Coordinates of C-alpha atoms in Angstrom, one line a residue:
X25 CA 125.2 -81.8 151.7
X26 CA 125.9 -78.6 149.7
X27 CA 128.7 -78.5 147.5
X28 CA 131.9 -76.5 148.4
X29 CA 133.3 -75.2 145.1
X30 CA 132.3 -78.5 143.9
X31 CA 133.7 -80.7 146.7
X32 CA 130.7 -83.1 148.4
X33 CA 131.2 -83.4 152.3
X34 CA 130.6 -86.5 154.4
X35 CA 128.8 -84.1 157.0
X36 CA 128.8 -80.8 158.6
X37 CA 131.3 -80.5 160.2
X38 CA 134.6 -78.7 159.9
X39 CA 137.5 -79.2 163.0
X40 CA 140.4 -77.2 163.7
X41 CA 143.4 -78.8 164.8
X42 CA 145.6 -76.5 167.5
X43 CA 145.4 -76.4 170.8
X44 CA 144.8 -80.1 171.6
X45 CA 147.4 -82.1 174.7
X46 CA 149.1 -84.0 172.1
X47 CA 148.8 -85.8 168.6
X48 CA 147.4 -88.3 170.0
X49 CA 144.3 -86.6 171.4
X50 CA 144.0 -84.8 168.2
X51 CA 144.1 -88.1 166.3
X52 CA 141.1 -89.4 168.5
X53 CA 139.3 -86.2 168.5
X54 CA 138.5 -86.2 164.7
X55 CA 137.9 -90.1 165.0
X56 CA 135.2 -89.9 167.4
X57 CA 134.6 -86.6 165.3
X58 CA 134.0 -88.1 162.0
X59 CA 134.6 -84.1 161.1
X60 CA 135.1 -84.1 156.9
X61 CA 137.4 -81.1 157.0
X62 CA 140.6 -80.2 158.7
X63 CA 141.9 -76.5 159.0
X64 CA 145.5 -76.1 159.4
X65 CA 147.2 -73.1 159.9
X66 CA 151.0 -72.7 158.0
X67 CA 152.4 -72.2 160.8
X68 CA 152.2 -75.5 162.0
X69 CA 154.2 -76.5 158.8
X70 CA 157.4 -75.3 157.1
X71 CA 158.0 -76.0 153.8
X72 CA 162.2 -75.4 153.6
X73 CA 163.3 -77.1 156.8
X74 CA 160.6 -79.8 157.1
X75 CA 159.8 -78.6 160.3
X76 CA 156.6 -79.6 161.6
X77 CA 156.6 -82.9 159.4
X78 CA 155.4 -85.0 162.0
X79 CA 152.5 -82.8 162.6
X80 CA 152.0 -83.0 158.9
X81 CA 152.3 -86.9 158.1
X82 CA 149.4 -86.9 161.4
X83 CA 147.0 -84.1 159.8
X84 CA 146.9 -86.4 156.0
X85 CA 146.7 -89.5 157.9
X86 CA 143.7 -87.9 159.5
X87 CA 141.6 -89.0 155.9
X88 CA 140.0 -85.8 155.8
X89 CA 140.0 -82.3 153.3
X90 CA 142.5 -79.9 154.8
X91 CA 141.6 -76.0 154.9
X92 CA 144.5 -74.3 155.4
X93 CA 143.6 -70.7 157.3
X94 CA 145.5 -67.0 156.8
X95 CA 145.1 -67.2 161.1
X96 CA 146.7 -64.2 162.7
X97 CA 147.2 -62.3 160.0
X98 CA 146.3 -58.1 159.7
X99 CA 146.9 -57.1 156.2
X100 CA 145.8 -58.1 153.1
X101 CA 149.5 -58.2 152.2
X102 CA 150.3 -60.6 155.0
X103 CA 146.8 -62.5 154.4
X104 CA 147.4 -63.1 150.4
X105 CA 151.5 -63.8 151.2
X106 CA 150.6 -66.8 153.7
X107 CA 147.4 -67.9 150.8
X108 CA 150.3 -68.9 148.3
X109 CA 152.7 -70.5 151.0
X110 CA 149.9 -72.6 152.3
X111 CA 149.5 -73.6 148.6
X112 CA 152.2 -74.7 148.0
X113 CA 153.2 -76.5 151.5
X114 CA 149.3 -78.0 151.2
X115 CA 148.6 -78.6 147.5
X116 CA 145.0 -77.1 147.8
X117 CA 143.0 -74.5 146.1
X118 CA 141.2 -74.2 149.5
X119 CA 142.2 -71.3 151.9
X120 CA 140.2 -69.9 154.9
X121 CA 140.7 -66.4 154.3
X122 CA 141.7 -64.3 157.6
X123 CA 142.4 -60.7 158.1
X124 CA 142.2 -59.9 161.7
X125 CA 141.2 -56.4 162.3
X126 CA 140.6 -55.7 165.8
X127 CA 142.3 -57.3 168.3
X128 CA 140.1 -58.0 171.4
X129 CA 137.3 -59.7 169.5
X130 CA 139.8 -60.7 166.7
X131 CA 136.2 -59.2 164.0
X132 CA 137.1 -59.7 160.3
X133 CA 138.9 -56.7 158.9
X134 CA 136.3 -56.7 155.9
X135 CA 137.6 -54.2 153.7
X136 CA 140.9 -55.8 153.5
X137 CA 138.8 -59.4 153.7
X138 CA 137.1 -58.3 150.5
X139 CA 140.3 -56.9 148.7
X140 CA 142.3 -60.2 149.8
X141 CA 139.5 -62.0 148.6
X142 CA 139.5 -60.8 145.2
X143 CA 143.0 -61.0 144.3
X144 CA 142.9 -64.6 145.8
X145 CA 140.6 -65.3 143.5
X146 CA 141.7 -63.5 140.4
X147 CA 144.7 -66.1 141.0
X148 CA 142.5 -69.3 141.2
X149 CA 142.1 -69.6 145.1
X150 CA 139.0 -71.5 146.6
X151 CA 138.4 -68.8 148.9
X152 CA 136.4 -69.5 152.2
X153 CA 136.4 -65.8 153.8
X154 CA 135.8 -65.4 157.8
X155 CA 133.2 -62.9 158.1
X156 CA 130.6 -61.1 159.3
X157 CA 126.7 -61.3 159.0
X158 CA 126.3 -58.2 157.1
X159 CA 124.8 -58.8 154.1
X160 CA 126.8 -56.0 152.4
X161 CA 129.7 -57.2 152.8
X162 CA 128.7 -60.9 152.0
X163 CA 127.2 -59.4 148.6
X164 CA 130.8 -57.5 148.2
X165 CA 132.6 -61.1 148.8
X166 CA 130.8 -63.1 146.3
X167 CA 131.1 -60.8 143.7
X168 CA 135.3 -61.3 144.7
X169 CA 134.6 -64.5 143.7
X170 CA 133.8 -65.9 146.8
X171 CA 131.3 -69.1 146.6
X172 CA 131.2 -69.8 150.4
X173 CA 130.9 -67.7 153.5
X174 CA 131.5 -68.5 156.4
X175 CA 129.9 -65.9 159.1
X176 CA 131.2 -65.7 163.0
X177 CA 129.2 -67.3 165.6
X178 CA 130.7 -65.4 168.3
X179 CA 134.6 -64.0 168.8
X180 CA 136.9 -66.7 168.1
X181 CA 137.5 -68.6 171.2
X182 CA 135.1 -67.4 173.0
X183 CA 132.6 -69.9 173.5
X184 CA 129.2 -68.1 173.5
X185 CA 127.3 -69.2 170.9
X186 CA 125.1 -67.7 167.9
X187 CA 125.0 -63.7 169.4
X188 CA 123.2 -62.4 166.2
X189 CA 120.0 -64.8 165.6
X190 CA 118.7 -62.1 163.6
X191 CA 121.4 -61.4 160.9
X192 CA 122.4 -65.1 161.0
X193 CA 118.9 -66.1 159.7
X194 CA 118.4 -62.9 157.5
X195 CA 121.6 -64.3 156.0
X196 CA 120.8 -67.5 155.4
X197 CA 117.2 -66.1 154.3
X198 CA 119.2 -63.4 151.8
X199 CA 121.8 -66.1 150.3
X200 CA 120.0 -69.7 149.5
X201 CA 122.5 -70.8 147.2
X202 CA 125.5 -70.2 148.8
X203 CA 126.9 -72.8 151.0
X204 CA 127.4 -71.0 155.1
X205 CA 129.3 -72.2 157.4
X206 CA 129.4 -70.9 161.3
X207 CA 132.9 -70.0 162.4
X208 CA 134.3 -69.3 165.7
X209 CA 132.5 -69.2 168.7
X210 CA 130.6 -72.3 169.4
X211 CA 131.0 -73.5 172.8
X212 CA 128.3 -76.4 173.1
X213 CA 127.0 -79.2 170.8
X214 CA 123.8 -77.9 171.7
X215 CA 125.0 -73.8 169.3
X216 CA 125.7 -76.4 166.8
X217 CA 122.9 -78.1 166.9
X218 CA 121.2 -74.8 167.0
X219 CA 122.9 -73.3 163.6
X220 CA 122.4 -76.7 161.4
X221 CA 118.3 -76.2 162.4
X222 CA 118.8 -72.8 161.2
X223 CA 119.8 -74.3 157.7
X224 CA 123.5 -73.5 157.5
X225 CA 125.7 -76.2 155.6
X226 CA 128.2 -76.5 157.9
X227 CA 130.1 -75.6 161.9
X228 CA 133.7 -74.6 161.7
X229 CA 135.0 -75.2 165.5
X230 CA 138.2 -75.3 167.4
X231 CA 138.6 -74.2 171.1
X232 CA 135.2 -76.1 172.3
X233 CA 137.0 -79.5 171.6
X234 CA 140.7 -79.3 171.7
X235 CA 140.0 -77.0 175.4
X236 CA 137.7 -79.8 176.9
X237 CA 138.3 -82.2 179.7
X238 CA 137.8 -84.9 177.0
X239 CA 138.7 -83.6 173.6
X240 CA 137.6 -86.9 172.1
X241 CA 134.2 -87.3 174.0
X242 CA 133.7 -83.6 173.1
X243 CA 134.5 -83.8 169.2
X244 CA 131.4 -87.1 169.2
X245 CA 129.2 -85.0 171.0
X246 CA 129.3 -81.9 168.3
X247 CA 129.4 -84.7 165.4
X248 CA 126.5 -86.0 167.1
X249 CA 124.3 -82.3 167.1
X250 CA 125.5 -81.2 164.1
X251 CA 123.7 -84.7 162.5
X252 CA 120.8 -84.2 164.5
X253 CA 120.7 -80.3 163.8
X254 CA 120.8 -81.1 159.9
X255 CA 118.2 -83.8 159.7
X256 CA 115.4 -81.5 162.1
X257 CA 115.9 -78.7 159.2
X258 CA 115.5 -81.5 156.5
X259 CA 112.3 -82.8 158.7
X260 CA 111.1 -79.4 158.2
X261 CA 110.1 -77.9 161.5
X262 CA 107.2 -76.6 163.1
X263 CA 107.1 -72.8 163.4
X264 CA 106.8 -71.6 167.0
X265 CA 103.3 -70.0 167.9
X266 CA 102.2 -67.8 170.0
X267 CA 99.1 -69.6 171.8
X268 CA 99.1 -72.9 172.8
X269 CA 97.5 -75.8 170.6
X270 CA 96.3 -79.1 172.1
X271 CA 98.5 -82.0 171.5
X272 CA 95.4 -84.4 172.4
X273 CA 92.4 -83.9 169.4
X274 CA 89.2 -83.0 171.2
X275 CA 86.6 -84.4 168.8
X276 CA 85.4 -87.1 170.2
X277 CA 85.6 -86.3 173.8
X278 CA 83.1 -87.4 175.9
X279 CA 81.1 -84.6 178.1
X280 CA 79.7 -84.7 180.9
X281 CA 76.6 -82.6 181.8

């Protein structure tokens, strides 16, 4: 596995935590998961009234790294306010950097992703931004100080898969070094499965296990392709022709005349 700002994972795979029936179910989930990184938005928490403590006290005794997330937020002012509560509520350098900027597809604001981003990291943030594939704006976030990127699947939610093949690869092609992790949009163990063969480091996912029949039964299942996805790119893969090539050697072959 690739480093993340100098943290080794256990394994591809990043898990949100809302949405699930009940604590319980969570707890299972990541179990059968064996995810190695928990995002956690602040407002799940509260720091002055210990609301939310329970929820807490579950989420560390989960054994995981926790990403807390800037989720729902539309300014860079909002975005950078919630980094340091979550700092200080979390005790982590690590922030998933939001900044929401259209509302039906809930697509990265990137201008005010990039500004966020550099002020975050001017004040010693580990900044992992939710983006998009353009490569311009992934150049504009590293030089912020970003050393992850984590490009969209699909909208948040939504369940559809990898929609841009195309840029995701040219990404991955353009940015070697850089550790990329697929957020939002996976639906299926088999997208998962799909990205890790594609080379990225790592799947950030929410909806497609805390919204199944069995959340638990899901969570093995993506822990299960995002293995199998990682050790096909490691096998190196054949590349896909165009003609068809016999499987069966024909030297040898007896003819008949």
């Amino acid at each position: 596995m690739r480093d993340f700002y100098g943290t080794t994972l256990a394994n591809g795979l990043m898990l949100g935590t809302a949405q699930y029936p009940s604590p319980a179910i969570l707890a299972d989930a990541f179990a059968r998961s064996t995810a190695s990184v928990a995002t956690v938005s602040l407002r799940r928490e509260s720091g002055r009234n210990r609301g939310g403590q329970d929820f807490w006290k579950l989420v560390q005794g989960l054994g995981v790294h926790i990403l807390p997330n800037t989720a729902g937020c539309h300014s860079v002012k909002e975005a950078v306010t919630t980094a340091h509560m979550a700092r200080e509520v979390f005790d982590t350098k690590w922030i998933k950097l939001e900044v929401i900027g259209e509302e039906d597809t809930l697509q990265p604001d990137v201008f005010g992703l990039v500004e966020a981003a550099r002020i975050l990291s001017e004040d010693g943030f580990q900044v992992f931004p939710y983006t998009t594939e353009d490569l311009v704006v992934a150049d504009k976030l590293l030089q912020a100080g970003c050393e992850v990127l984590m490009p969209w699947g699909a909208p948040i939610g939504s369940g559809l898969g990898l929609n841009n093949l195309f840029g995701l690869r040219a990404m991955r092609a353009h940015f070697p070094d850089v550790p990329l992790v697929i957020d939002a949009g996976l639906g299926l163990p088999s997208q998962a499965a799909q990205a890790m063969e594609m080379g990225f480091d790592a799947v950030l996912l929410n909806t497609a296990v805390a919204k199944a029949g069995d959340p638990a039964a899901m969570a093995a299942a993506f822990a299960m392709a995002v293995s199998a996805g990682q050790l096909a790119h490691t096998a190196d893969p054949m590349e896909p022709r165009d003609m068809a090539a016999p499987s069966t050697p024909v030297i040898g072959k007896a003819f008949l005349e």
